[in-house]
Amino acid sequence: MSQTSLPPAIDPDYLALLDSDRISGRTRQIMEERAQTSDADYKPRHLSPEAHNVLVALTSRVLPQGAVLSDASINLAARIDARLGTAGDGWRFASLPPDREAYELALTGLDTQARQNTGKGFDALAPGDQDSMIHTMAEGGLATEKLDATQMRAWFADLRADCVQIFISHPAVQAQLGIDAIFNGGDGFFQGFSAMGEGVEESWEPAAKGIRP
């Protein structure tokens, strides 16, 4: 199972800001790397192929992207797998093992539960059946052989946080939602914002494109 690998298009007004003096060189580099990272034909490097297949299916249900990105999507599963090979921020639930192990145990455990209940792997279930298992897990009602129900609920909270963080930090998403807080000054000086208030925009700020129905 794979997700669309075409990089989401970035609004031209946002691209112009990335090239302006309202952003530092280091921040510009980070945003460009996020935009240009290719997830085409991604192969998991830190999760097993079985766990990665479950992750692809799970992330598509946890964070549908069509309302914000219509022409392509961010491969959340690929970027989560890549993150599992980094040092991370050092935070995790005390009840869970380290992130990489927790992801592998939770995903393979979820798949095992699906097979025991339905005879199908989680990624082969109908969306409604996937959602049913997801809601049970979120409510603390799904245990696996390696992780109890409380641990699975905690891990699922981590998964949702990872999905949102990766999604909302992508420049295509920020452009679509009108998030421009990073454009507060270039190298060596701080420009900040002068017009403050709900619905108030400065002349240089690109308008949000909105959420599609």
PDB file of C-alpha atoms in Angstrom:
ATOM      1  CA  MET A   1       0.000   0.000   0.000  1.00  0.00           C
ATOM      2  CA  SER A   2       1.333   3.442  -0.856  1.00  0.00           C
ATOM      3  CA  GLN A   3       0.265   7.040  -0.612  1.00  0.00           C
ATOM      4  CA  THR A   4       0.391   9.691  -3.322  1.00  0.00           C
ATOM      5  CA  SER A   5       4.027  10.754  -3.621  1.00  0.00           C
ATOM      6  CA  LEU A   6       3.589  13.913  -5.689  1.00  0.00           C
ATOM      7  CA  PRO A   7       4.708  16.880  -3.577  1.00  0.00           C
ATOM      8  CA  PRO A   8       1.835  19.247  -2.785  1.00  0.00           C
ATOM      9  CA  ALA A   9       1.901  22.456  -4.815  1.00  0.00           C
ATOM     10  CA  ILE A  10       2.793  25.587  -2.848  1.00  0.00           C
ATOM     11  CA  ASP A  11       0.918  28.829  -3.441  1.00  0.00           C
ATOM     12  CA  PRO A  12       3.026  31.353  -5.418  1.00  0.00           C
ATOM     13  CA  ASP A  13       2.454  34.126  -2.850  1.00  0.00           C
ATOM     14  CA  TYR A  14       3.885  31.894  -0.141  1.00  0.00           C
ATOM     15  CA  LEU A  15       6.841  30.961  -2.348  1.00  0.00           C
ATOM     16  CA  ALA A  16       7.549  34.656  -2.822  1.00  0.00           C
ATOM     17  CA  LEU A  17       7.667  35.132   0.945  1.00  0.00           C
ATOM     18  CA  LEU A  18      10.113  32.247   1.232  1.00  0.00           C
ATOM     19  CA  ASP A  19      12.397  34.184  -1.105  1.00  0.00           C
ATOM     20  CA  SER A  20      11.947  37.480   0.771  1.00  0.00           C
ATOM     21  CA  ASP A  21      13.877  39.129   3.590  1.00  0.00           C
ATOM     22  CA  ARG A  22      11.097  38.338   6.056  1.00  0.00           C
ATOM     23  CA  ILE A  23      12.577  34.926   6.847  1.00  0.00           C
ATOM     24  CA  SER A  24      15.993  33.784   8.050  1.00  0.00           C
ATOM     25  CA  GLY A  25      18.192  31.661   5.858  1.00  0.00           C
ATOM     26  CA  ARG A  26      18.067  28.724   8.286  1.00  0.00           C
ATOM     27  CA  THR A  27      14.266  28.740   8.462  1.00  0.00           C
ATOM     28  CA  ARG A  28      14.042  29.051   4.679  1.00  0.00           C
ATOM     29  CA  GLN A  29      16.313  26.015   4.309  1.00  0.00           C
ATOM     30  CA  ILE A  30      14.160  23.947   6.680  1.00  0.00           C
ATOM     31  CA  MET A  31      10.941  24.855   4.865  1.00  0.00           C
ATOM     32  CA  GLU A  32      12.485  24.132   1.462  1.00  0.00           C
ATOM     33  CA  GLU A  33      13.683  20.742   2.676  1.00  0.00           C
ATOM     34  CA  ARG A  34      10.184  19.900   3.896  1.00  0.00           C
ATOM     35  CA  ALA A  35       8.727  20.937   0.559  1.00  0.00           C
ATOM     36  CA  GLN A  36      11.273  19.165  -1.627  1.00  0.00           C
ATOM     37  CA  THR A  37      11.595  15.883   0.257  1.00  0.00           C
ATOM     38  CA  SER A  38      10.517  13.164  -2.136  1.00  0.00           C
ATOM     39  CA  ASP A  39       8.577  10.241  -0.698  1.00  0.00           C
ATOM     40  CA  ALA A  40       8.252   8.505  -4.058  1.00  0.00           C
ATOM     41  CA  ASP A  41       8.617   4.722  -3.728  1.00  0.00           C
ATOM     42  CA  TYR A  42       9.495   5.129  -0.054  1.00  0.00           C
ATOM     43  CA  LYS A  43      10.705   1.966   1.641  1.00  0.00           C
ATOM     44  CA  PRO A  44      10.555   1.793   5.450  1.00  0.00           C
ATOM     45  CA  ARG A  45      13.944   1.998   7.109  1.00  0.00           C
ATOM     46  CA  HIS A  46      12.983   1.723  10.777  1.00  0.00           C
ATOM     47  CA  LEU A  47       9.668  -0.124  10.842  1.00  0.00           C
ATOM     48  CA  SER A  48       9.041  -3.574   9.414  1.00  0.00           C
ATOM     49  CA  PRO A  49       7.197  -3.622   6.061  1.00  0.00           C
ATOM     50  CA  GLU A  50       4.160  -5.082   7.839  1.00  0.00           C
ATOM     51  CA  ALA A  51       4.070  -2.324  10.441  1.00  0.00           C
ATOM     52  CA  HIS A  52       4.613   0.326   7.780  1.00  0.00           C
ATOM     53  CA  ASN A  53       1.645  -0.931   5.740  1.00  0.00           C
ATOM     54  CA  VAL A  54      -0.559  -0.574   8.811  1.00  0.00           C
ATOM     55  CA  LEU A  55       0.842   2.910   9.429  1.00  0.00           C
ATOM     56  CA  VAL A  56      -0.030   4.016   5.894  1.00  0.00           C
ATOM     57  CA  ALA A  57      -3.622   2.864   6.337  1.00  0.00           C
ATOM     58  CA  LEU A  58      -3.895   4.302   9.846  1.00  0.00           C
ATOM     59  CA  THR A  59      -2.556   7.762   9.023  1.00  0.00           C
ATOM     60  CA  SER A  60      -4.970   8.091   6.119  1.00  0.00           C
ATOM     61  CA  ARG A  61      -7.868   7.610   8.528  1.00  0.00           C
ATOM     62  CA  VAL A  62      -6.423   9.701  11.362  1.00  0.00           C
ATOM     63  CA  LEU A  63      -5.683  12.765   9.231  1.00  0.00           C
ATOM     64  CA  PRO A  64      -7.541  12.989   5.901  1.00  0.00           C
ATOM     65  CA  GLN A  65      -5.819  15.672   3.825  1.00  0.00           C
ATOM     66  CA  GLY A  66      -8.228  16.337   0.968  1.00  0.00           C
ATOM     67  CA  ALA A  67      -9.945  19.309   2.605  1.00  0.00           C
ATOM     68  CA  VAL A  68      -6.617  21.181   2.646  1.00  0.00           C
ATOM     69  CA  LEU A  69      -4.532  19.590  -0.120  1.00  0.00           C
ATOM     70  CA  SER A  70      -6.583  18.564  -3.116  1.00  0.00           C
ATOM     71  CA  ASP A  71      -3.944  17.717  -5.714  1.00  0.00           C
ATOM     72  CA  ALA A  72      -1.583  15.570  -3.639  1.00  0.00           C
ATOM     73  CA  SER A  73      -0.917  14.512  -0.090  1.00  0.00           C
ATOM     74  CA  ILE A  74       1.982  14.393   2.340  1.00  0.00           C
ATOM     75  CA  ASN A  75       3.171  10.856   2.960  1.00  0.00           C
ATOM     76  CA  LEU A  76       2.790  10.956   6.736  1.00  0.00           C
ATOM     77  CA  ALA A  77       3.787   7.313   7.163  1.00  0.00           C
ATOM     78  CA  ALA A  78       7.075   7.837   5.331  1.00  0.00           C
ATOM     79  CA  ARG A  79       7.948  10.905   7.369  1.00  0.00           C
ATOM     80  CA  ILE A  80       7.050   9.219  10.644  1.00  0.00           C
ATOM     81  CA  ASP A  81       9.243   6.251   9.741  1.00  0.00           C
ATOM     82  CA  ALA A  82      12.103   8.614   8.887  1.00  0.00           C
ATOM     83  CA  ARG A  83      11.647  10.460  12.190  1.00  0.00           C
ATOM     84  CA  LEU A  84      11.921   7.193  14.102  1.00  0.00           C
ATOM     85  CA  GLY A  85      15.566   7.053  13.004  1.00  0.00           C
ATOM     86  CA  THR A  86      16.398  10.407  14.622  1.00  0.00           C
ATOM     87  CA  ALA A  87      17.187  11.304  18.217  1.00  0.00           C
ATOM     88  CA  GLY A  88      13.771  12.927  18.653  1.00  0.00           C
ATOM     89  CA  ASP A  89      12.890  15.462  21.321  1.00  0.00           C
ATOM     90  CA  GLY A  90      13.463  13.117  24.256  1.00  0.00           C
ATOM     91  CA  TRP A  91       9.829  13.073  25.387  1.00  0.00           C
ATOM     92  CA  ARG A  92       7.621   9.995  25.615  1.00  0.00           C
ATOM     93  CA  PHE A  93       4.981   8.468  27.860  1.00  0.00           C
ATOM     94  CA  ALA A  94       6.683   6.712  30.779  1.00  0.00           C
ATOM     95  CA  SER A  95       4.421   3.704  30.243  1.00  0.00           C
ATOM     96  CA  LEU A  96       5.703   3.157  26.691  1.00  0.00           C
ATOM     97  CA  PRO A  97       8.990   1.815  25.350  1.00  0.00           C
ATOM     98  CA  PRO A  98      11.146   4.045  23.090  1.00  0.00           C
ATOM     99  CA  ASP A  99       9.320   5.424  20.051  1.00  0.00           C
ATOM    100  CA  ARG A 100      10.620   3.020  17.434  1.00  0.00           C
ATOM    101  CA  GLU A 101       9.779  -0.033  19.543  1.00  0.00           C
ATOM    102  CA  ALA A 102       6.424   1.408  20.605  1.00  0.00           C
ATOM    103  CA  TYR A 103       5.427   2.057  16.984  1.00  0.00           C
ATOM    104  CA  GLU A 104       6.420  -1.436  15.881  1.00  0.00           C
ATOM    105  CA  LEU A 105       4.602  -3.148  18.750  1.00  0.00           C
ATOM    106  CA  ALA A 106       1.464  -1.022  18.447  1.00  0.00           C
ATOM    107  CA  LEU A 107       1.142  -1.310  14.677  1.00  0.00           C
ATOM    108  CA  THR A 108       1.798  -5.043  14.471  1.00  0.00           C
ATOM    109  CA  GLY A 109      -0.475  -5.566  17.471  1.00  0.00           C
ATOM    110  CA  LEU A 110      -3.264  -3.613  15.817  1.00  0.00           C
ATOM    111  CA  ASP A 111      -2.837  -5.714  12.688  1.00  0.00           C
ATOM    112  CA  THR A 112      -2.956  -8.941  14.702  1.00  0.00           C
ATOM    113  CA  GLN A 113      -6.168  -7.848  16.404  1.00  0.00           C
ATOM    114  CA  ALA A 114      -7.734  -7.058  13.033  1.00  0.00           C
ATOM    115  CA  ARG A 115      -6.799 -10.509  11.697  1.00  0.00           C
ATOM    116  CA  GLN A 116      -8.146 -12.236  14.779  1.00  0.00           C
ATOM    117  CA  ASN A 117     -11.419 -10.318  14.631  1.00  0.00           C
ATOM    118  CA  THR A 118     -12.058 -10.284  10.887  1.00  0.00           C
ATOM    119  CA  GLY A 119      -9.576 -12.558   9.146  1.00  0.00           C
ATOM    120  CA  LYS A 120      -8.098  -9.516   7.374  1.00  0.00           C
ATOM    121  CA  GLY A 121      -5.127  -7.290   8.071  1.00  0.00           C
ATOM    122  CA  PHE A 122      -5.873  -3.757   9.238  1.00  0.00           C
ATOM    123  CA  ASP A 123      -4.843  -2.253   5.891  1.00  0.00           C
ATOM    124  CA  ALA A 124      -7.329  -4.530   4.077  1.00  0.00           C
ATOM    125  CA  LEU A 125     -10.335  -3.550   6.205  1.00  0.00           C
ATOM    126  CA  ALA A 126     -13.084  -1.281   4.911  1.00  0.00           C
ATOM    127  CA  PRO A 127     -12.707   2.329   6.132  1.00  0.00           C
ATOM    128  CA  GLY A 128     -15.668   1.979   8.486  1.00  0.00           C
ATOM    129  CA  ASP A 129     -14.153  -1.108  10.109  1.00  0.00           C
ATOM    130  CA  GLN A 130     -10.804   0.651  10.446  1.00  0.00           C
ATOM    131  CA  ASP A 131     -12.532   3.583  12.097  1.00  0.00           C
ATOM    132  CA  SER A 132     -14.297   1.266  14.533  1.00  0.00           C
ATOM    133  CA  MET A 133     -10.986  -0.179  15.701  1.00  0.00           C
ATOM    134  CA  ILE A 134      -9.469   3.289  15.874  1.00  0.00           C
ATOM    135  CA  HIS A 135     -12.271   4.611  18.084  1.00  0.00           C
ATOM    136  CA  THR A 136     -11.986   1.587  20.367  1.00  0.00           C
ATOM    137  CA  MET A 137      -8.236   2.174  20.678  1.00  0.00           C
ATOM    138  CA  ALA A 138      -8.681   5.883  21.361  1.00  0.00           C
ATOM    139  CA  GLU A 139     -11.158   5.117  24.127  1.00  0.00           C
ATOM    140  CA  GLY A 140      -8.785   2.692  25.823  1.00  0.00           C
ATOM    141  CA  GLY A 141     -10.623  -0.451  24.821  1.00  0.00           C
ATOM    142  CA  LEU A 142      -8.089  -2.197  22.578  1.00  0.00           C
ATOM    143  CA  ALA A 143      -5.261  -4.278  24.014  1.00  0.00           C
ATOM    144  CA  THR A 144      -2.631  -6.304  22.154  1.00  0.00           C
ATOM    145  CA  GLU A 145      -0.317  -9.107  23.193  1.00  0.00           C
ATOM    146  CA  LYS A 146       2.567  -6.701  23.903  1.00  0.00           C
ATOM    147  CA  LEU A 147       0.782  -3.468  24.893  1.00  0.00           C
ATOM    148  CA  ASP A 148      -2.218  -3.173  27.179  1.00  0.00           C
ATOM    149  CA  ALA A 149      -5.209  -0.943  26.414  1.00  0.00           C
ATOM    150  CA  THR A 150      -3.834   2.010  28.390  1.00  0.00           C
ATOM    151  CA  GLN A 151      -0.530   1.825  26.543  1.00  0.00           C
ATOM    152  CA  MET A 152      -2.279   1.599  23.184  1.00  0.00           C
ATOM    153  CA  ARG A 153      -4.339   4.675  23.996  1.00  0.00           C
ATOM    154  CA  ALA A 154      -1.184   6.572  25.002  1.00  0.00           C
ATOM    155  CA  TRP A 155       0.625   5.482  21.854  1.00  0.00           C
ATOM    156  CA  PHE A 156      -2.319   6.546  19.714  1.00  0.00           C
ATOM    157  CA  ALA A 157      -2.122  10.006  21.273  1.00  0.00           C
ATOM    158  CA  ASP A 158       1.548  10.121  20.217  1.00  0.00           C
ATOM    159  CA  LEU A 159       0.632   9.039  16.699  1.00  0.00           C
ATOM    160  CA  ARG A 160      -1.974  11.770  16.344  1.00  0.00           C
ATOM    161  CA  ALA A 161       0.497  14.368  17.592  1.00  0.00           C
ATOM    162  CA  ASP A 162       3.117  13.180  15.081  1.00  0.00           C
ATOM    163  CA  CYS A 163       0.601  13.328  12.226  1.00  0.00           C
ATOM    164  CA  VAL A 164      -0.520  16.853  13.060  1.00  0.00           C
ATOM    165  CA  GLN A 165       3.018  18.135  13.631  1.00  0.00           C
ATOM    166  CA  ILE A 166       4.289  16.803  10.308  1.00  0.00           C
ATOM    167  CA  PHE A 167       1.218  18.007   8.425  1.00  0.00           C
ATOM    168  CA  ILE A 168       0.930  21.506   9.866  1.00  0.00           C
ATOM    169  CA  SER A 169       4.669  22.193   9.521  1.00  0.00           C
ATOM    170  CA  HIS A 170       4.648  21.577   5.760  1.00  0.00           C
ATOM    171  CA  PRO A 171       4.855  24.821   3.738  1.00  0.00           C
ATOM    172  CA  ALA A 172       2.062  23.782   1.370  1.00  0.00           C
ATOM    173  CA  VAL A 173      -0.290  23.358   4.319  1.00  0.00           C
ATOM    174  CA  GLN A 174       0.809  26.592   5.964  1.00  0.00           C
ATOM    175  CA  ALA A 175       0.239  28.441   2.699  1.00  0.00           C
ATOM    176  CA  GLN A 176      -3.227  26.944   2.328  1.00  0.00           C
ATOM    177  CA  LEU A 177      -4.218  27.822   5.903  1.00  0.00           C
ATOM    178  CA  GLY A 178      -2.609  31.273   5.907  1.00  0.00           C
ATOM    179  CA  ILE A 179      -0.051  30.449   8.615  1.00  0.00           C
ATOM    180  CA  ASP A 180       2.771  32.949   8.229  1.00  0.00           C
ATOM    181  CA  ALA A 181       4.249  33.286  11.717  1.00  0.00           C
ATOM    182  CA  ILE A 182       7.708  32.271  10.449  1.00  0.00           C
ATOM    183  CA  PHE A 183       7.936  35.454   8.379  1.00  0.00           C
ATOM    184  CA  ASN A 184       8.802  37.702  11.315  1.00  0.00           C
ATOM    185  CA  GLY A 185      12.267  38.744  10.222  1.00  0.00           C
ATOM    186  CA  GLY A 186      15.357  37.804   8.261  1.00  0.00           C
ATOM    187  CA  ASP A 187      18.946  37.221   9.300  1.00  0.00           C
ATOM    188  CA  GLY A 188      20.188  39.746  11.828  1.00  0.00           C
ATOM    189  CA  PHE A 189      16.972  41.711  12.297  1.00  0.00           C
ATOM    190  CA  PHE A 190      13.443  41.218  13.581  1.00  0.00           C
ATOM    191  CA  GLN A 191      10.562  42.744  11.649  1.00  0.00           C
ATOM    192  CA  GLY A 192       7.689  41.235  13.571  1.00  0.00           C
ATOM    193  CA  PHE A 193       4.048  42.156  13.069  1.00  0.00           C
ATOM    194  CA  SER A 194       2.455  45.559  13.576  1.00  0.00           C
ATOM    195  CA  ALA A 195      -1.203  44.823  12.769  1.00  0.00           C
ATOM    196  CA  MET A 196      -2.678  42.659  15.504  1.00  0.00           C
ATOM    197  CA  GLY A 197      -6.155  41.254  16.074  1.00  0.00           C
ATOM    198  CA  GLU A 198      -8.497  38.576  14.850  1.00  0.00           C
ATOM    199  CA  GLY A 199      -9.023  38.839  11.109  1.00  0.00           C
ATOM    200  CA  VAL A 200      -6.441  41.641  10.797  1.00  0.00           C
ATOM    201  CA  GLU A 201      -3.810  41.149   8.123  1.00  0.00           C
ATOM    202  CA  GLU A 202      -0.804  43.171   7.070  1.00  0.00           C
ATOM    203  CA  SER A 203      -0.364  44.147   3.448  1.00  0.00           C
ATOM    204  CA  TRP A 204       2.357  41.581   2.811  1.00  0.00           C
ATOM    205  CA  GLU A 205       0.458  38.600   4.266  1.00  0.00           C
ATOM    206  CA  PRO A 206      -1.021  36.143   1.758  1.00  0.00           C
ATOM    207  CA  ALA A 207      -4.685  35.339   2.309  1.00  0.00           C
ATOM    208  CA  ALA A 208      -5.650  31.886   3.521  1.00  0.00           C
ATOM    209  CA  LYS A 209      -7.096  29.719   0.781  1.00  0.00           C
ATOM    210  CA  GLY A 210      -9.503  28.090   3.197  1.00  0.00           C
ATOM    211  CA  ILE A 211     -10.751  24.572   3.809  1.00  0.00           C
ATOM    212  CA  ARG A 212     -12.442  22.774   0.960  1.00  0.00           C
ATOM    213  CA  PRO A 213     -15.819  21.164   1.630  1.00  0.00           C
TER     214      PRO A 213
END
